């Protein structure tokens, strides 16, 4: 029997790497990185290779289900797709008629395949689309917008050609992006320097030339001192600054008090180490990448920390530079048409958003909104009631603080639907579960990747669904058909792809050879003569017109973070290479590799509390407590404890993950109200826990 090769897109995390799947007799034999994408080097990460285990897993929703008991009780009735879609469409129609279309909301995990979800909402007439970004990268996005007018993804991190890479709020070797890791490894072999600034010596730190252990919550202080040093020692790129930066004098004045000696008292990093680092960094300019991070929903001042990172990149002339942050190209930059958007089928709803973005909070960009404020509106009914909610591949009960409070907010809904390929707390709490086929069993709409070499790519189904599950487009199309949105009703994925390719000179068959269609063969770097920023002056603006207009400071003085009291620690969390948040924790293969998380605690602090490595400890906050094994180490700052996020599952249906590890989001009292008012993201690491010997 011949082995067939299917080009597809990994779905085990939000990076969505291009893959090639070998299939024989309808079974997957092997998953590897797409060999036509050089930076993949044929590899996938551990989670990527656990995709086949996901499709074999019987502990995932196997057919549509409707709740028969109370919400969260776990009493289900298996139903046909027709019954499930009829029910959801009918309920949504009734809700729409009674409360208006704006009473319907949907959240997802963002990414390149969401165009149909958003078009569906537009077709219904509701503005209430949010993704998970309020618990992830919103601060980064808003920081770059406020400085350059460019979004987070409008610049490329040209790691392969970099001369010095700084990772702060980014743990690239564990929160893996395969192409980024390979490119960085190549750069390191070619002499690139790597600096890691973190509260913990993570795997990225183990590969760094220079690791600086920093006091939790003081990154902004460190960065202000770096700016001070760059300016005061004239180490910045003066020609670039003259040409492209407005507001340098105000910046110089602002950072004057933030000397390296001052920063040492805040951060614990010596002034000498900071000065040496800045000199090294400046030597590599402009091929420098100070990565602004990804998951920066951490501290109340994270927006300003991210903004300071982008300011440093600007001072080093990295924006637009090869080996720095060149601007991403779009199809139009090569005279090509982009994919036709489903969103354009319907006008933008005029109703104001329930989360307040765009009117109550005019300084935020609308886009994916702020999910925590949407949930708030479910409770307050302000500005209007939200009555139907679809959590589309999104698990806010694991990803946001205060799950019990969130459940009370959800109690105001007349309909709660979860579209998911794995069980989650949110799915368990829903009225209807619509089981999504895992990525190896489904096709997705075509997507475009902007960058140095923009291209279209396709996710193809490698094998037929083994259970009664469906692809995204089938679910949206099925609901659209029942709700009178004829333009979103498609009979086959080929019809969808043909629609998207209308107006381009690309055919579906063009994807057959490699799974992609490149819109250029040569990476395009703009010359500095072509460099123009999307601000009103066309330059990088240290003083943001938009922020100031809304009474927000562009340059915010540093506030020293709270210190934990005796026996208490700041609770921090992050990723590892074996799991993607909560949805891989019950995966048979990954669970075997890493069944639970452990609590990193500093060795001296542990000794004071009589805690030994491997012993069980109690973590508590405000009367809530869980137990977890301790990892006693000198590799973490004494003020913090750390866990890998995503553990602490309490659903019996997930037998492998059941009762293993600790869920960090349950230790964030009032966490939904603690968010960065300028960047928008929830400040997930502004919480303290007590740790004691069990
Ligand atoms: S980084 Fe790993 S899990 Fe994420 S898309 Fe790539 S291979 Fe898949």
XYZ file of C-alpha atoms and ligand atoms in Angstrom:
702
model
C 0.000 0.000 0.000
C 1.428 3.360 -1.028
C 2.099 6.015 1.549
C 0.477 9.341 0.747
C 1.846 12.673 1.855
C -0.530 15.369 2.998
C 0.561 18.956 3.534
C -1.218 20.505 6.450
C -0.876 22.844 9.427
C -0.181 21.736 12.983
C -2.864 22.669 15.484
C -1.265 21.641 18.763
C -0.493 25.259 19.600
C -1.224 28.698 18.180
C 2.014 28.876 16.179
C 0.501 26.667 13.449
C 3.633 25.222 11.864
C 3.502 23.851 8.317
C 3.671 20.047 8.448
C 3.767 17.022 6.178
C 1.775 13.965 7.276
C 2.482 10.469 5.980
C -0.682 8.387 5.751
C -1.091 4.691 4.985
C -4.383 2.773 4.925
C -6.163 5.745 6.466
C -3.794 5.803 9.455
C -1.163 8.393 10.242
C 2.347 6.983 10.107
C 4.431 10.067 10.719
C 4.169 13.822 11.205
C 7.101 16.051 10.314
C 7.794 19.688 9.538
C 6.982 20.630 5.945
C 10.264 19.874 4.111
C 9.613 22.759 1.700
C 9.931 25.259 4.544
C 13.642 25.540 5.245
C 13.307 26.919 8.775
C 11.221 23.910 9.856
C 14.253 21.641 9.202
C 11.762 18.792 8.929
C 10.972 18.982 12.623
C 7.964 19.431 14.821
C 8.090 20.025 18.567
C 7.036 17.348 21.096
C 3.453 18.599 21.080
C 3.404 18.516 17.295
C 4.379 14.861 17.305
C 1.557 14.091 19.743
C -1.104 14.999 17.166
C -1.811 11.339 16.249
C -2.280 10.547 19.956
C -4.929 13.263 20.065
C -6.992 11.706 17.294
C -6.763 8.243 18.877
C -7.819 9.603 22.261
C -11.257 8.352 23.252
C -11.401 10.873 26.106
C -12.444 13.696 23.809
C -15.955 14.736 22.813
C -16.994 12.238 20.157
C -20.434 13.526 19.134
C -22.612 16.604 19.724
C -23.943 16.742 23.265
C -26.642 18.669 25.026
C -26.814 19.254 28.743
C -29.593 17.450 30.616
C -28.771 18.399 34.225
C -27.693 21.707 35.740
C -24.823 23.621 34.160
C -21.531 22.024 35.112
C -23.119 18.840 36.455
C -21.780 16.800 33.554
C -25.055 15.124 32.590
C -25.167 14.907 28.811
C -27.395 13.579 26.063
C -25.691 12.621 22.802
C -27.577 14.090 19.852
C -27.269 14.241 16.072
C -25.592 17.201 14.384
C -28.947 18.261 12.980
C -30.519 18.357 16.421
C -27.574 20.220 17.948
C -27.311 22.825 15.182
C -31.103 23.264 15.040
C -31.188 23.844 18.776
C -28.317 26.355 18.792
C -29.644 28.240 15.751
C -33.192 28.383 17.151
C -32.046 29.598 20.564
C -29.798 32.217 18.999
C -32.614 33.423 16.756
C -34.976 33.755 19.727
C -32.329 35.611 21.730
C -31.544 37.879 18.781
C -35.229 38.720 18.344
C -35.762 39.392 22.035
C -32.546 41.196 23.048
C -31.067 42.315 19.721
C -28.159 40.800 17.770
C -25.614 42.465 20.065
C -26.668 40.075 22.840
C -24.707 37.328 21.018
C -20.957 36.998 21.660
C -18.175 34.663 20.533
C -14.621 34.268 21.731
C -11.876 32.195 20.122
C -8.120 31.796 20.255
C -7.452 34.156 17.349
C -5.074 33.184 14.558
C -5.325 32.868 10.801
C -8.493 30.753 10.508
C -11.060 33.006 12.192
C -12.376 34.973 9.215
C -15.545 32.864 8.967
C -16.313 33.182 12.713
C -16.088 36.916 12.499
C -18.125 37.065 9.297
C -20.799 34.949 11.003
C -21.012 37.480 13.858
C -21.106 40.395 11.418
C -23.838 38.642 9.461
C -25.876 38.326 12.655
C -25.223 42.003 13.380
C -23.247 41.753 16.630
C -19.941 43.554 17.298
C -19.094 41.186 20.156
C -16.130 39.180 18.938
C -13.226 38.705 21.348
C -10.276 36.388 21.379
C -8.044 35.255 24.231
C -5.573 38.098 23.699
C -6.611 39.932 26.872
C -4.927 37.058 28.710
C -2.007 37.006 26.287
C -0.413 39.575 23.973
C -2.708 42.619 23.978
C -0.166 44.778 25.795
C 2.485 44.063 23.158
C 0.128 44.971 20.363
C -1.043 48.209 21.943
C 2.521 49.178 22.888
C 3.770 48.911 19.324
C 0.694 50.707 17.967
C 1.265 53.609 20.356
C 4.866 54.011 19.246
C 4.998 53.147 15.552
C 1.368 52.741 14.456
C 2.271 49.150 13.611
C 0.599 46.140 15.178
C 2.415 43.287 16.892
C 2.438 41.231 13.702
C 3.358 44.050 11.340
C 7.023 43.477 12.135
C 9.087 40.336 11.654
C 11.631 39.025 14.148
C 14.529 38.345 11.781
C 16.215 35.935 14.189
C 18.313 34.157 11.579
C 20.264 37.317 10.739
C 20.375 38.807 14.221
C 23.579 39.862 15.958
C 22.146 40.063 19.482
C 18.816 38.706 20.715
C 17.310 39.669 24.055
C 14.564 37.521 25.551
C 12.581 39.211 28.280
C 9.015 37.985 28.887
C 9.741 35.376 26.197
C 10.978 31.817 26.747
C 11.514 30.785 23.168
C 13.028 27.342 23.818
C 10.037 26.199 25.880
C 7.107 28.198 24.519
C 8.337 26.857 21.219
C 7.840 28.220 17.757
C 9.791 25.720 15.632
C 10.907 28.132 12.913
C 11.896 30.803 15.417
C 13.915 28.314 17.444
C 15.706 26.944 14.376
C 16.462 30.434 13.110
C 17.795 31.492 16.482
C 19.956 28.356 16.747
C 21.412 29.131 13.296
C 22.112 32.691 14.352
C 23.819 31.515 17.570
C 26.069 29.251 15.505
C 26.956 32.288 13.407
C 28.027 34.305 16.422
C 24.795 35.941 17.542
C 24.690 36.773 21.252
C 21.733 35.736 23.384
C 20.724 37.550 26.558
C 17.915 36.287 28.775
C 16.328 38.433 31.480
C 13.928 36.433 33.631
C 12.856 35.647 37.164
C 13.851 32.036 36.565
C 16.705 30.232 34.858
C 14.581 28.551 32.197
C 15.788 26.498 29.220
C 16.335 29.669 27.173
C 18.595 30.957 29.962
C 20.655 27.760 29.754
C 21.523 28.641 26.148
C 22.234 32.328 26.809
C 25.615 34.038 26.810
C 24.261 36.347 29.425
C 21.513 35.583 31.937
C 20.238 38.170 34.372
C 17.973 37.052 37.199
C 15.592 39.923 37.814
C 13.254 40.697 40.694
C 9.680 39.892 39.581
C 7.773 42.907 38.275
C 10.804 45.176 37.819
C 11.474 44.708 34.090
C 10.340 48.267 33.415
C 12.965 49.627 35.830
C 15.681 47.614 34.079
C 14.581 48.854 30.657
C 14.419 52.495 31.721
C 18.011 52.222 32.909
C 18.995 50.660 29.577
C 17.431 53.629 27.755
C 19.213 55.992 30.144
C 22.543 54.338 29.392
C 21.984 54.213 25.617
C 21.198 57.924 25.520
C 23.681 59.199 28.084
C 26.606 57.299 26.606
C 25.521 58.112 23.038
C 25.331 54.410 22.298
C 22.088 54.707 20.340
C 21.927 55.064 16.568
C 21.985 58.825 16.239
C 21.468 59.024 12.470
C 18.486 56.699 12.695
C 17.036 58.614 15.632
C 17.417 61.928 13.813
C 15.622 60.525 10.812
C 12.931 58.359 12.374
C 12.285 59.221 16.036
C 10.212 62.122 17.339
C 10.377 63.056 21.014
C 13.958 62.068 21.857
C 14.454 65.142 24.057
C 11.396 64.285 26.169
C 12.662 60.715 26.455
C 16.100 61.903 27.562
C 14.577 64.090 30.236
C 12.231 61.339 31.382
C 14.924 58.688 31.866
C 17.406 61.046 33.529
C 16.702 59.754 37.084
C 16.642 56.098 36.032
C 20.332 55.341 36.288
C 21.794 51.812 36.298
C 22.630 52.301 40.005
C 19.007 53.170 40.752
C 17.820 50.169 38.714
C 20.139 47.886 40.702
C 18.224 48.686 43.889
C 14.951 47.737 42.195
C 15.884 44.806 40.004
C 18.807 43.206 41.821
C 20.838 43.273 38.576
C 24.146 45.047 39.169
C 24.786 48.376 37.467
C 28.060 46.969 36.101
C 26.262 44.004 34.496
C 23.667 46.322 32.981
C 26.322 48.677 31.576
C 28.347 45.823 30.071
C 25.214 44.385 28.523
C 24.165 47.721 26.991
C 27.615 48.192 25.469
C 27.495 44.718 23.912
C 24.001 45.307 22.645
C 24.913 48.625 21.049
C 27.867 46.981 19.301
C 25.444 44.735 17.411
C 23.084 47.515 16.272
C 21.038 47.597 14.110
C 20.870 43.762 13.906
C 19.340 43.551 17.332
C 16.073 41.974 18.458
C 14.809 42.761 21.919
C 11.801 40.504 21.745
C 8.721 42.211 23.217
C 7.380 38.883 24.378
C 4.212 37.136 23.564
C 2.357 36.354 26.736
C 2.772 39.708 28.446
C -0.468 39.777 30.435
C 1.550 39.802 33.640
C 1.910 43.038 35.555
C -0.057 46.251 35.883
C 2.723 48.165 34.100
C 3.322 45.591 31.355
C 2.174 47.991 28.638
C 4.953 50.419 29.556
C 7.452 47.571 29.825
C 6.548 46.477 26.283
C 6.650 50.073 25.086
C 10.132 50.494 26.585
C 11.240 47.373 24.702
C 10.052 48.814 21.408
C 11.727 52.142 22.293
C 15.031 50.324 22.841
C 14.657 48.570 19.482
C 14.029 51.985 17.907
C 17.070 53.589 19.590
C 19.210 50.789 18.188
C 17.830 51.344 14.682
C 16.358 47.839 14.642
C 12.951 48.742 13.196
C 13.239 48.036 9.497
C 16.754 46.546 9.729
C 17.889 43.147 8.495
C 18.575 41.030 11.552
C 16.310 43.318 13.561
C 12.597 44.021 13.176
C 11.990 44.463 9.443
C 8.466 45.352 8.442
C 6.220 42.495 7.324
C 5.218 42.521 3.667
C 1.719 41.852 2.420
C 0.603 40.456 -0.959
C 0.017 44.019 -2.218
C 3.719 44.795 -1.676
C 4.375 42.392 -4.552
C 1.499 43.621 -6.689
C -0.633 40.586 -5.727
C -4.190 40.345 -4.497
C -4.846 38.911 -1.059
C -7.420 36.263 -0.217
C -11.016 37.398 -0.441
C -12.368 37.997 3.075
C -15.641 36.577 4.371
C -15.768 39.559 6.732
C -16.304 41.836 3.744
C -19.582 40.080 2.960
C -21.342 42.031 5.687
C -21.105 45.618 6.967
C -19.475 46.316 10.315
C -22.187 46.350 13.028
C -22.824 49.875 14.260
C -23.779 48.913 17.820
C -21.122 49.729 20.428
C -19.132 46.818 21.833
C -20.144 45.285 25.160
C -16.533 45.355 26.409
C -16.364 49.141 26.007
C -13.488 48.994 23.533
C -13.678 51.830 21.022
C -16.066 54.032 23.046
C -15.626 53.682 26.823
C -11.950 52.857 26.222
C -11.210 54.763 22.995
C -7.442 54.232 23.273
C -7.756 50.476 22.588
C -7.854 49.070 19.100
C -11.108 47.192 18.464
C -10.028 43.962 16.734
C -10.304 41.142 19.259
C -11.527 43.373 22.086
C -11.021 42.508 25.748
C -12.723 39.280 26.811
C -12.611 39.960 30.571
C -14.666 43.111 30.021
C -17.120 41.184 27.859
C -17.597 38.729 30.752
C -18.122 41.663 33.082
C -20.914 42.917 30.827
C -22.613 39.515 31.174
C -22.894 40.268 34.887
C -23.656 43.995 34.851
C -25.801 43.962 31.678
C -24.052 47.245 30.941
C -24.251 48.511 28.198
C -26.777 45.760 27.405
C -27.392 42.105 28.266
C -25.294 39.355 26.688
C -27.479 36.264 26.423
C -25.762 33.851 23.993
C -22.080 32.981 24.124
C -20.033 30.671 21.925
C -16.607 29.688 23.285
C -14.887 28.596 20.101
C -11.793 26.546 20.907
C -11.427 28.754 23.953
C -11.371 27.803 27.631
C -11.755 30.995 29.683
C -12.388 28.964 32.853
C -8.759 27.833 32.628
C -7.242 30.891 30.932
C -8.707 33.733 33.003
C -8.658 34.344 36.773
C -11.548 33.586 39.101
C -13.262 30.650 37.364
C -16.007 30.485 40.016
C -16.853 34.155 39.494
C -16.822 33.612 35.737
C -19.345 30.801 36.154
C -21.632 33.226 37.982
C -21.280 35.636 35.055
C -22.095 32.808 32.630
C -25.183 32.007 34.729
C -26.791 35.102 33.154
C -26.610 33.504 29.708
C -29.613 31.863 28.069
C -27.301 29.855 25.822
C -23.697 28.774 26.206
C -22.048 26.721 23.464
C -18.576 25.244 23.333
C -16.895 24.261 20.060
C -13.930 22.118 21.022
C -11.840 19.058 20.189
C -10.932 18.303 23.801
C -12.780 18.503 27.087
C -12.301 21.681 29.052
C -13.855 23.292 32.111
C -15.670 25.675 29.775
C -17.070 22.864 27.603
C -18.184 21.020 30.738
C -20.060 24.133 31.876
C -21.796 24.701 28.515
C -25.331 23.870 27.388
C -24.203 22.407 24.086
C -20.862 20.891 23.067
C -20.138 20.894 19.331
C -17.146 18.594 18.835
C -14.571 19.929 16.439
C -12.479 17.435 14.462
C -8.831 17.631 15.572
C -6.600 19.371 13.039
C -5.347 16.136 11.439
C -8.965 15.247 10.703
C -10.176 18.590 9.367
C -9.572 21.140 6.657
C -9.496 24.852 7.363
C -10.085 27.926 5.263
C -7.034 29.189 3.366
C -4.843 31.672 5.183
C -2.174 34.216 4.306
C 1.079 34.665 6.215
C 2.532 38.133 5.888
C 6.273 38.465 6.390
C 9.523 38.809 4.478
C 8.103 36.333 1.937
C 4.290 36.425 2.195
C 2.465 33.291 1.162
C -0.891 31.530 1.201
C -1.139 28.195 2.979
C -3.614 25.386 3.326
C -4.599 22.963 6.063
C -5.740 19.697 4.511
C -7.442 16.801 6.216
C -4.891 13.987 6.636
C -7.382 11.302 7.717
C -11.151 11.019 7.973
C -12.726 11.866 11.350
C -12.968 8.709 13.440
C -15.800 10.066 15.590
C -18.885 12.149 14.819
C -17.019 15.453 14.701
C -16.927 18.287 12.166
C -14.585 20.941 10.757
C -14.923 24.667 11.603
C -16.377 25.535 8.215
C -19.003 22.792 8.495
C -20.135 24.077 11.890
C -20.290 27.753 10.852
C -21.880 26.863 7.543
C -24.443 24.662 9.329
C -25.414 27.494 11.699
C -25.395 30.081 8.886
C -27.787 27.936 6.838
C -30.234 27.756 9.725
C -29.988 31.475 10.474
C -30.448 32.799 6.964
C -26.860 33.830 6.248
C -26.826 32.324 2.772
C -23.467 33.819 1.769
C -21.718 31.738 4.426
C -23.338 28.480 3.364
C -20.914 26.229 1.492
C -21.285 22.613 0.467
C -17.594 21.742 0.307
C -14.229 23.082 1.414
C -13.224 23.344 -2.240
C -16.068 25.829 -2.777
C -14.715 27.845 0.147
C -11.155 27.801 -1.150
C -12.367 28.799 -4.634
C -14.273 31.701 -3.106
C -11.211 32.887 -1.183
C -8.970 32.653 -4.236
C -11.361 34.692 -6.404
C -9.477 37.737 -7.663
C -6.047 36.148 -7.210
C -4.181 34.333 -9.954
C -3.834 31.248 -7.728
C -5.702 27.947 -8.171
C -6.402 25.277 -5.556
C -4.148 22.892 -7.476
C -1.208 25.256 -6.930
C -1.080 24.140 -3.282
C -0.626 20.455 -4.179
C 3.157 20.379 -4.444
C 4.143 22.010 -1.158
C 0.996 23.027 0.732
C 1.798 26.684 0.092
C 1.802 29.271 -2.638
C 4.654 31.729 -2.289
C 3.892 35.234 -3.532
C 7.593 35.957 -4.001
C 10.751 33.889 -4.040
C 12.984 36.490 -2.459
C 12.723 37.973 1.020
C 12.034 41.681 0.772
C 13.712 44.091 3.187
C 12.687 47.701 2.738
C 15.456 50.234 2.407
C 15.440 52.991 4.990
C 14.284 55.341 2.207
C 11.087 53.263 2.029
C 10.611 53.145 5.778
C 7.527 54.973 6.951
C 5.674 54.394 10.184
C 1.915 54.486 10.501
C 1.822 57.483 12.813
C 0.622 60.954 11.830
C 4.238 62.144 11.513
C 5.335 58.975 9.694
C 7.967 58.577 12.444
C 8.318 56.607 15.652
C 6.518 58.763 18.225
C 7.831 58.681 21.783
C 4.932 60.934 22.726
C 1.829 59.234 21.379
C -0.793 61.644 20.125
C -3.540 59.066 20.637
C -2.610 58.235 24.238
C -2.161 61.848 25.257
C -5.465 62.822 23.628
C -7.175 60.395 25.969
C -5.341 61.659 29.040
C -2.841 58.794 29.167
C 0.848 59.422 29.659
C 3.179 58.221 26.912
C 6.037 58.052 29.422
C 4.821 56.674 32.721
C 6.958 56.883 35.862
C 8.008 53.504 37.255
C 6.137 52.102 40.247
C 7.955 49.663 42.470
C 6.064 46.364 42.728
C 4.672 45.071 45.994
C 6.943 42.722 47.943
C 5.545 39.482 49.333
C 5.248 39.115 53.091
C 7.036 36.352 55.045
C 6.093 32.871 53.781
C 4.300 34.374 50.783
C 5.416 34.484 47.160
C 4.384 36.096 43.905
C 2.686 33.383 41.848
C 4.175 33.225 38.360
C 3.493 30.810 35.542
C 4.688 29.956 32.063
C 5.052 27.288 29.459
C 7.111 24.175 28.850
C 7.922 22.372 25.621
C 5.591 19.446 26.353
C 2.258 21.161 26.837
C 0.149 23.933 25.349
C -1.849 25.438 28.183
C -4.711 23.192 29.337
C -5.657 21.403 26.150
C -2.731 18.975 25.901
C -2.571 17.952 29.543
C -4.795 14.908 29.010
C -3.128 13.936 25.705
C -2.041 10.277 26.215
C 1.469 10.807 24.876
C 2.206 14.166 26.474
C 0.607 13.202 29.761
C 2.931 10.226 29.942
C 5.908 12.552 29.459
C 4.710 15.147 31.950
C 1.638 14.241 34.010
C 1.704 17.138 36.479
C 3.252 20.490 37.178
C 5.506 21.218 40.151
C 6.096 24.345 42.191
C 9.488 25.970 41.664
C 10.603 27.536 44.927
C 13.911 29.146 45.827
C 16.212 26.901 47.873
C 16.832 29.385 50.698
C 13.140 30.203 51.050
C 12.300 26.504 51.005
C 14.812 25.823 53.780
C 13.236 28.509 55.947
C 9.879 26.760 55.537
C 11.276 23.242 56.017
C 10.362 22.293 52.437
C 12.500 19.719 50.672
C 12.789 18.927 46.986
C 9.984 16.603 45.856
C 7.923 17.009 49.006
C 4.247 17.950 48.856
C 3.412 21.519 49.824
C 0.195 23.433 50.343
C -0.407 26.559 48.293
C -3.145 28.815 49.614
C -4.758 32.198 49.145
C -7.822 33.657 50.794
C -9.096 30.383 52.156
C -8.539 28.380 48.954
C -5.786 25.738 49.007
C -4.322 23.028 46.778
C -1.320 20.748 47.110
C 1.551 20.278 44.694
C 5.070 18.819 44.682
C 7.899 21.254 45.300
C 10.885 21.697 43.014
C 13.464 23.269 45.281
C 16.036 25.152 43.237
C 18.412 28.072 43.296
C 17.253 28.870 39.750
C 14.304 31.071 40.756
C 14.114 34.475 42.388
C 13.301 34.237 46.122
C 10.205 36.453 45.827
C 8.457 34.161 43.333
C 7.158 30.644 42.904
C 6.496 29.243 39.429
C 4.261 26.606 37.840
C 3.685 25.472 34.261
C 0.210 26.681 33.336
C -2.643 24.377 32.290
C -2.674 21.734 35.040
C -5.064 21.128 37.910
C -7.819 19.473 35.859
C -10.786 18.350 37.892
C -12.993 16.701 35.253
C -13.363 12.930 35.757
C -13.816 12.551 31.994
C -10.110 13.382 31.631
C -8.820 10.405 33.577
C -5.128 10.924 32.864
C -5.057 14.581 33.948
C -7.611 14.226 36.736
C -6.501 15.705 40.076
C -2.906 16.184 38.945
C -1.061 19.411 39.594
C -2.261 22.881 40.405
C -4.292 25.449 38.448
C -2.704 28.871 38.887
C -5.824 30.816 37.836
C -7.662 29.713 40.985
C -5.212 31.728 43.097
C -6.016 35.125 41.607
C -8.547 36.747 43.906
C -10.275 39.699 42.200
C -8.067 38.887 39.218
C -10.686 39.845 36.635
C -10.563 43.398 38.016
C -6.771 43.655 38.058
C -5.746 44.632 34.552
C -3.478 47.055 32.799
C -5.647 50.104 32.020
C -3.351 51.276 29.231
C -2.484 47.970 27.533
C -5.779 46.234 28.277
C -4.509 42.825 29.357
C -5.323 41.135 32.653
C -2.362 41.382 35.047
C -2.089 37.689 35.849
C 1.090 37.858 37.904
C -0.009 40.438 40.475
C -1.049 37.736 42.944
C 0.566 36.299 46.054
C 0.201 32.880 47.641
C 1.226 31.336 50.924
C 3.348 28.205 50.644
C 3.664 25.797 53.558
C 4.866 22.305 54.286
C 1.969 19.895 54.065
S 5.337 24.785 17.713
Fe 4.928 22.596 17.933
S 2.807 22.429 18.612
Fe 3.107 24.504 17.858
S 2.414 24.427 15.766
Fe 4.640 24.074 15.733
S 4.901 21.840 15.847
Fe 2.783 22.317 16.400
